[in-house]
Coordinates of C-alpha atoms in Angstrom, one line a residue:
X364 CA 102.0 69.0 3.3
X365 CA 101.9 68.4 7.0
X366 CA 99.8 71.3 7.6
X367 CA 97.3 70.3 4.6
X368 CA 97.2 66.7 6.5
X369 CA 96.5 68.6 9.7
X370 CA 94.0 70.7 8.6
X371 CA 92.2 68.1 6.7
X372 CA 92.2 65.7 10.1
X373 CA 91.1 69.0 12.4
X374 CA 88.3 69.9 9.8
X375 CA 86.9 66.3 10.1
X376 CA 87.0 66.4 13.7
X377 CA 85.6 69.8 13.5
X378 CA 82.5 69.2 11.2
X379 CA 81.7 65.4 11.8
X380 CA 82.7 64.7 15.3
X381 CA 81.9 67.9 17.5
X382 CA 85.1 66.8 19.7
X383 CA 86.5 70.1 19.2
X384 CA 83.4 72.3 20.1
X385 CA 81.5 72.9 23.1
X386 CA 77.9 72.7 22.5
X387 CA 77.4 76.3 22.0
X388 CA 80.1 76.6 19.4
X389 CA 78.8 73.7 17.5
X390 CA 75.1 75.4 17.7
X391 CA 77.0 78.4 16.5
X392 CA 78.9 77.2 13.7
X393 CA 75.5 75.1 12.7
X394 CA 73.8 78.5 12.3
X395 CA 76.7 79.9 10.2
X396 CA 76.6 76.7 8.1
X397 CA 72.4 76.9 7.7
X398 CA 72.6 80.8 6.6
X399 CA 75.7 80.0 4.3
X400 CA 74.0 77.1 2.4
X401 CA 70.6 79.0 2.4
X402 CA 72.0 82.0 0.9
X403 CA 74.3 80.3 -1.7
X404 CA 71.0 78.0 -2.8
X405 CA 68.7 81.3 -2.8
X406 CA 66.2 79.2 -0.9
X407 CA 62.8 80.7 -0.9
X408 CA 60.9 80.6 2.3
X409 CA 58.7 77.4 1.2
X410 CA 61.7 75.6 0.0
X411 CA 63.9 76.7 3.3
X412 CA 60.8 75.0 5.6
X413 CA 60.7 71.8 3.0
X414 CA 64.4 71.4 2.6
X415 CA 66.1 71.3 6.2
X416 CA 64.3 69.0 8.1
X417 CA 64.8 66.3 5.0
X418 CA 68.5 67.4 4.7
X419 CA 69.1 67.4 8.3
X420 CA 67.6 63.9 8.6
X421 CA 70.0 62.9 5.9
X422 CA 73.3 64.5 7.6
X423 CA 72.0 62.9 10.9
X424 CA 71.9 59.5 9.4
X425 CA 75.4 59.9 7.9
X426 CA 77.0 61.1 10.9
X427 CA 75.6 58.0 12.6
X428 CA 77.4 55.7 9.6
X429 CA 80.7 57.8 10.2
X430 CA 80.5 57.3 14.1
X431 CA 79.5 53.8 14.2
X432 CA 82.8 53.3 11.8
X433 CA 85.1 55.6 13.8
X434 CA 84.2 53.8 16.9
X435 CA 85.3 50.6 15.3
X436 CA 89.0 52.6 15.1
X437 CA 90.1 51.7 18.3
X438 CA 93.2 50.2 17.4
X439 CA 96.3 51.3 15.1
X440 CA 96.2 49.3 12.0
X441 CA 99.5 47.5 13.1
X442 CA 97.9 46.3 16.1
X443 CA 95.2 44.3 14.3
X444 CA 95.1 40.8 13.5
X445 CA 94.4 39.9 9.8
X446 CA 90.9 38.5 11.0
X447 CA 90.0 42.3 12.7
X448 CA 91.8 43.9 9.7
X449 CA 89.6 42.2 7.4
X450 CA 86.4 42.7 9.4
X451 CA 87.4 46.6 9.7
X452 CA 87.9 46.8 5.9
X453 CA 84.5 45.3 5.2
X454 CA 82.8 47.5 7.7
X455 CA 84.5 50.4 5.9
X456 CA 83.2 49.3 2.6
X457 CA 79.8 48.9 3.7
X458 CA 79.9 52.5 5.6
X459 CA 80.7 54.0 2.4
X460 CA 78.0 51.9 0.4
X461 CA 75.7 53.1 2.9
X462 CA 76.7 56.8 2.6
X463 CA 76.1 56.5 -1.1
X464 CA 72.7 54.9 -0.7
X465 CA 71.6 57.3 1.8
X466 CA 72.7 60.4 -0.6
X467 CA 70.8 58.5 -3.9
X468 CA 67.8 58.2 -1.4
X469 CA 68.0 62.0 -0.1
X470 CA 69.0 63.5 -3.1
X471 CA 65.8 62.2 -4.8
X472 CA 63.8 63.7 -2.1
X473 CA 65.7 66.9 -1.8
X474 CA 65.2 67.5 -5.5
X475 CA 61.5 67.2 -5.4
X476 CA 62.1 70.1 -3.1
X477 CA 64.5 72.4 -4.5
X478 CA 65.1 71.0 -8.3
X479 CA 68.4 69.4 -9.5
X480 CA 70.2 72.9 -10.4
X481 CA 70.0 73.6 -6.5
X482 CA 71.3 70.3 -5.3
X483 CA 74.4 70.6 -7.6
X484 CA 74.6 73.8 -6.1
X485 CA 74.2 72.4 -2.9
X486 CA 77.4 70.2 -3.2
X487 CA 79.3 73.5 -4.4
X488 CA 78.1 75.3 -1.3
X489 CA 78.8 72.2 1.3
X490 CA 82.4 71.9 -0.4
X491 CA 82.8 75.8 -0.2
X492 CA 81.7 75.8 3.5
X493 CA 84.2 73.4 4.4
X494 CA 87.1 75.3 2.2
X495 CA 86.1 78.2 4.6
X496 CA 86.2 76.4 7.8
X497 CA 89.7 74.4 6.7
X498 CA 90.9 78.0 6.0
X499 CA 89.5 79.5 9.3
X500 CA 91.5 76.6 11.2
X501 CA 94.4 77.2 9.4
X502 CA 94.6 80.7 10.1
X503 CA 93.7 80.0 13.9
X504 CA 96.7 77.9 13.9
X505 CA 99.2 80.6 12.4

């Protein structure tokens, strides 16, 4: 259980914040991710040219929402006043709602480009990539 928690935390940092990687390493992981997702979805050249700019725009917006939330978590929960905890809780709810709205908005844009079946496959590919990254981190730690 301890290792699973460690893997999840490291993966979140690894995938979303970039703190654990130098820029060159982040670029390399990003290229691997793009290649993996493109292969899983079997994107045509035309689909790929239209899909990636929209998908990257979506991911940039999601990362910005998450970064804003992460920056708000400066204190340990036990150090927060009731008012600060309530504000942080409300920000967390708003962030999740914003992410859901972004998902809906961009899924519609992406559906026009690649179709509904490939959107379903996209979610599977994203999860599979995360699992592979987590496994690589675990294997590296062992």
